[in-house]
Every structure is written in C-alpha cells, then in structure tokens.
Short mmCIF file of C-alpha atoms and ligand atoms in Angstrom, two decimals:
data_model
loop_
_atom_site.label_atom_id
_atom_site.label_comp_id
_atom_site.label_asym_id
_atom_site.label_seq_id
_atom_site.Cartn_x
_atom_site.Cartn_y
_atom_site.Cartn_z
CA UNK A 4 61.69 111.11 112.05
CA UNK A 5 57.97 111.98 110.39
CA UNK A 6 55.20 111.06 113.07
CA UNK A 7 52.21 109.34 111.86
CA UNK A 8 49.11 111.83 112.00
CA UNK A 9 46.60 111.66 109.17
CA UNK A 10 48.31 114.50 107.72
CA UNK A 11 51.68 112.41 106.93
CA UNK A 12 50.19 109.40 106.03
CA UNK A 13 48.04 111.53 102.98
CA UNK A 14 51.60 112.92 102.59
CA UNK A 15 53.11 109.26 102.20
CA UNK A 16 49.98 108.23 99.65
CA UNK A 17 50.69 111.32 97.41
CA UNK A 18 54.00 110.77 97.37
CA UNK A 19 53.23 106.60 96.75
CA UNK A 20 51.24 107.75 93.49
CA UNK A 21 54.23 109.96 92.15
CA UNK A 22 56.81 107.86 92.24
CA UNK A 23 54.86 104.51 91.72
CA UNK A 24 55.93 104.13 88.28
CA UNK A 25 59.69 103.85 89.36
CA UNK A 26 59.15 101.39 92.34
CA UNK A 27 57.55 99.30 89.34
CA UNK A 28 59.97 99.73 86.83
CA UNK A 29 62.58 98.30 90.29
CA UNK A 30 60.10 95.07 90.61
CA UNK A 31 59.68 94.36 86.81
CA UNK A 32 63.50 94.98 86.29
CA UNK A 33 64.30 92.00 89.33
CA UNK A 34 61.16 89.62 88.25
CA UNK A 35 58.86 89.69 91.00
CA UNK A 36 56.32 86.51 89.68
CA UNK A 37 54.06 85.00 90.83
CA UNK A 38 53.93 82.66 93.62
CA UNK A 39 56.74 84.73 94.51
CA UNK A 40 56.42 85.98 99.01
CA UNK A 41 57.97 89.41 99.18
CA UNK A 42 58.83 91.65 102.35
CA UNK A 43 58.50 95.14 102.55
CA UNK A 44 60.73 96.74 105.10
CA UNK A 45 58.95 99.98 106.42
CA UNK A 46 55.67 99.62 104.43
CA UNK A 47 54.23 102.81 106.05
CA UNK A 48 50.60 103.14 104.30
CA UNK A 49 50.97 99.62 102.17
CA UNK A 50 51.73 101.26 98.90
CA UNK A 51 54.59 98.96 98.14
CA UNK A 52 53.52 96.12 99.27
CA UNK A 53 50.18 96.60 97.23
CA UNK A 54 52.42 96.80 94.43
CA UNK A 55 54.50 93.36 95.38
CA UNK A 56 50.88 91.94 96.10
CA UNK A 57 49.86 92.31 92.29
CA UNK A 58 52.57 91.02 91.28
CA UNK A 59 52.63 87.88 92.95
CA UNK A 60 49.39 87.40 93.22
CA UNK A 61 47.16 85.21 94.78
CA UNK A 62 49.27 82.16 95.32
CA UNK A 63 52.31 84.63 96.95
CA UNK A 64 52.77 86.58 99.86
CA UNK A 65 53.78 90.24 100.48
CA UNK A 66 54.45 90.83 103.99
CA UNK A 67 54.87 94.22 104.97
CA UNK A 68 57.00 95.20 108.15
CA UNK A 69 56.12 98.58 110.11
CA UNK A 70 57.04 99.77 113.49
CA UNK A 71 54.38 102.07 113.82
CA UNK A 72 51.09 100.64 114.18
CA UNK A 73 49.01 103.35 113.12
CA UNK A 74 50.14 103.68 109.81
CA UNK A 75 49.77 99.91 109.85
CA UNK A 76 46.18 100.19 110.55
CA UNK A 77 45.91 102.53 107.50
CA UNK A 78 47.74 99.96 105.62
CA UNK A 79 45.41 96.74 106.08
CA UNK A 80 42.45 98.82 105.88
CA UNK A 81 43.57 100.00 102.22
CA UNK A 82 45.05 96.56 101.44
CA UNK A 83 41.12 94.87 102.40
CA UNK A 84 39.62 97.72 100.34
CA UNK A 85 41.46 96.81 97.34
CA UNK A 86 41.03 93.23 97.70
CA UNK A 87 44.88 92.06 98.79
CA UNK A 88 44.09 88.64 100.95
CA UNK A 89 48.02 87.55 100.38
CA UNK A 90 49.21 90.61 101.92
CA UNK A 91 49.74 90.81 105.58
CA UNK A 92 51.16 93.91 108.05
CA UNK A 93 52.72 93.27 111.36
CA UNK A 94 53.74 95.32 113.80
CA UNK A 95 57.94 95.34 114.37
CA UNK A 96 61.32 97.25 114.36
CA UNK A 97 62.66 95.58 110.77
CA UNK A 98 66.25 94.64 112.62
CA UNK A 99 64.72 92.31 114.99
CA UNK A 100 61.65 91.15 112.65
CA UNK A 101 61.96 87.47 111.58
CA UNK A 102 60.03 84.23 111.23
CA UNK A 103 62.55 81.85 109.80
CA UNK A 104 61.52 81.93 106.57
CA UNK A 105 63.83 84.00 103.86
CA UNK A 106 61.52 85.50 100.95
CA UNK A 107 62.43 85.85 97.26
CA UNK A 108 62.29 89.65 97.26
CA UNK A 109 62.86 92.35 100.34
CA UNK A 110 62.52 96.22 98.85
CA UNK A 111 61.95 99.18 101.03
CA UNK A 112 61.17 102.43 100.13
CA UNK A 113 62.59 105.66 101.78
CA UNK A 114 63.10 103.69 104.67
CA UNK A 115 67.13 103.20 104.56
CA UNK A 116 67.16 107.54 104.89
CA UNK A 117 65.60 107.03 108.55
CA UNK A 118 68.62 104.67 109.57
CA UNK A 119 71.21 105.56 111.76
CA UNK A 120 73.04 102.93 110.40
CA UNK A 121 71.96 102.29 106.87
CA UNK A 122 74.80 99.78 106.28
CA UNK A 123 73.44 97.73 109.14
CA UNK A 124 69.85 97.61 107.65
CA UNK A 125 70.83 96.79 104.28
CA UNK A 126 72.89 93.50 105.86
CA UNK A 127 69.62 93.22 108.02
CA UNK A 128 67.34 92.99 104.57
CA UNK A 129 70.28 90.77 102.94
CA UNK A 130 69.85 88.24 105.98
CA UNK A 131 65.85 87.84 105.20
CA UNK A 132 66.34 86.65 101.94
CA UNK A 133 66.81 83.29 100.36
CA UNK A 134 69.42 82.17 98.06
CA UNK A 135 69.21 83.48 94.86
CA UNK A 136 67.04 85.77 95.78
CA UNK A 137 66.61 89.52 95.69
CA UNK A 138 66.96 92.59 97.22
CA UNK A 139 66.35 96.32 96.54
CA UNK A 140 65.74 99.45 98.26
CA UNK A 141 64.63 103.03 96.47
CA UNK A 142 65.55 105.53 98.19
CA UNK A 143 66.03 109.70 97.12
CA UNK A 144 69.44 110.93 96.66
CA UNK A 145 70.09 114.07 99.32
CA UNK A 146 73.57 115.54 98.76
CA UNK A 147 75.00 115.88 94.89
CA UNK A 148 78.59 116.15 94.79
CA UNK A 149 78.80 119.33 92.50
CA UNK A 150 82.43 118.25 91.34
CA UNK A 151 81.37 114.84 89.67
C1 LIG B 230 58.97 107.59 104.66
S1 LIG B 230 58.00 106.24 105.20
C2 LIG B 230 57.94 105.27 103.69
C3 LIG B 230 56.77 104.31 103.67
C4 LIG B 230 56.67 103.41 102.43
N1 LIG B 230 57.86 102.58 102.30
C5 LIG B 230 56.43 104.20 101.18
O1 LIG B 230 57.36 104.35 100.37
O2 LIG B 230 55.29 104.68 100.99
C6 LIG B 230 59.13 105.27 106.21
C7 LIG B 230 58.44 104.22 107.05
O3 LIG B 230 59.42 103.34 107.58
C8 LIG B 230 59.11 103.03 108.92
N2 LIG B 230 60.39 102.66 109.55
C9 LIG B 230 61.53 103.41 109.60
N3 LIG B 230 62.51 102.71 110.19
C10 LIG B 230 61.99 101.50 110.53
C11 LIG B 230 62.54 100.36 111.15
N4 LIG B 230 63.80 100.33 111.55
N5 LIG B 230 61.74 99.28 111.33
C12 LIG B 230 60.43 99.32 110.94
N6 LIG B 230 59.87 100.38 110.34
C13 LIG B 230 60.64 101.46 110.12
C14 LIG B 230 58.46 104.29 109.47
O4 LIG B 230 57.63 104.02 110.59
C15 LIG B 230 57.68 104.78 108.24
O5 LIG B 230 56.35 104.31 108.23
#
C-alpha cells in the first residue's frame, strides 16, 4: 500500500490529470446531474470527487471517503481553493463508513486494486446506494491473459 508523503500525493494529482478524461467519460456515460449526492470511495487528493462536485453542482453533494487523513487534508484544501462548498471529506475505512443515507452515484478510482477482498468492497459500495441508482469503479487492468 502507497503511504501518503507529499511525494505520492503529487504522484496521485499527475496521475488525476491523465486519466481525467476517462473518469468523465464513466460519469457522463451513467448521468451524474445535478442535485444528484455522490460518494467517492478512497478519494485520496479529491480529484474525483471535484469531478462529481461539477457535476452536481451546487444543489448536490459529493462526499468523499478516505482513511488516511493526510491526503484528506490535501483534499479539502484543494476542494476550498477551487470553490467546491457541496463537497465534503471525512475521515473512515469505506467498509464501515455510513450515515444512513444511500446516494445516487458511488465511483472509486484505483481503490478496488488495494482490496484484499475486492468482491467484498464492491458489495460494500452496492450497499451505499439507493435504488435505481449507480455504481462504478475505474480501476487499471494488471495481468492480460496473452491467450484471449
Ligand atoms: C491510489 S489512491 C487513489 C485516489 C483517488 N481515488 C484518485 O483516483 O486520485 C487510493 C486511495 O484509497 C484509499 N483507500 C484504500 N483502501 C481504502 C479503504 N478500504 N477505505 C478508505 N480508503 C481507502 C487510500 O488511502 C488512497 O488514498
């Protein structure tokens, strides 16, 4: 598991910026509106979250879930800069994380590749959201099976 210095978390931003245009082309493709509250599981630096912010704008909600509080700090302080009131970080392990109310949208990002059991998380995210609702997680592929 990647620690948290300032080095990975300009690592994490970098990385946001490359693949930004694919985490949108995910949000447009399920209809994140707005109004709409969104959760991020494992938020890291806020990237995704900023992204679920724009799109729901002022009215929604993008909550984004981190258990390590430093990146978190990174996270509000970028969110504040670029002028995100509806988004809000907080401090938890995602499997035990809940308030009682489901959102329209849970995504996470490279997040399901630090599980030890991915299944688990993904019934985790499926639990968090409301009826009708969606969820969606972008993750890198690690292993190609050279036969297929
Ligand atoms: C590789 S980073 C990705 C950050 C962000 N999603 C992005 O794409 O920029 C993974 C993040 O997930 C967090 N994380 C991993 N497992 C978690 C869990 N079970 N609960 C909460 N946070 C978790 C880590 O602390 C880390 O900040």
């Amino acid at each position: 598991m990647f620690g948290h210095s300032q080095r990975e978390i300009r690592r994490l931003t970098d990385q946001a910026a490359m693949v930004r245009p694919i985490t949108e082309r995910l949000m447009q493709n399920v209809k994140i509106a707005p109004g709409m509250r969104v959760l991020d599981l494992g938020c890291g630096a806020g990237d995704v979250s900023m992204l679920a912010a724009k799109l729901v704008g002022p009215t929604g909600e993008a909550l984004g879930i981190d258990r390590n509080k430093d990146v978190l700090a990174v996270a509000a302080e970028r969110a504040r800069v670029a002028g995100f009131p509806q988004i809000r970080f907080e401090q938890a392990p995602a499997e035990t994380f809940w308030h009682g109310q489901p959102f329209d949208f849970v995504i996470g990002r490279y997040v399901l590749v630090h599980q030890s059991d991915p299944i688990e998380f993904i019934r985790t995210a499926a639990r968090r959201v409301k009826r009708g609702g969606s969820i969606a997680f972008h993750e890198i592929r690690l292993r190609q099976n050279l036969d297929s």
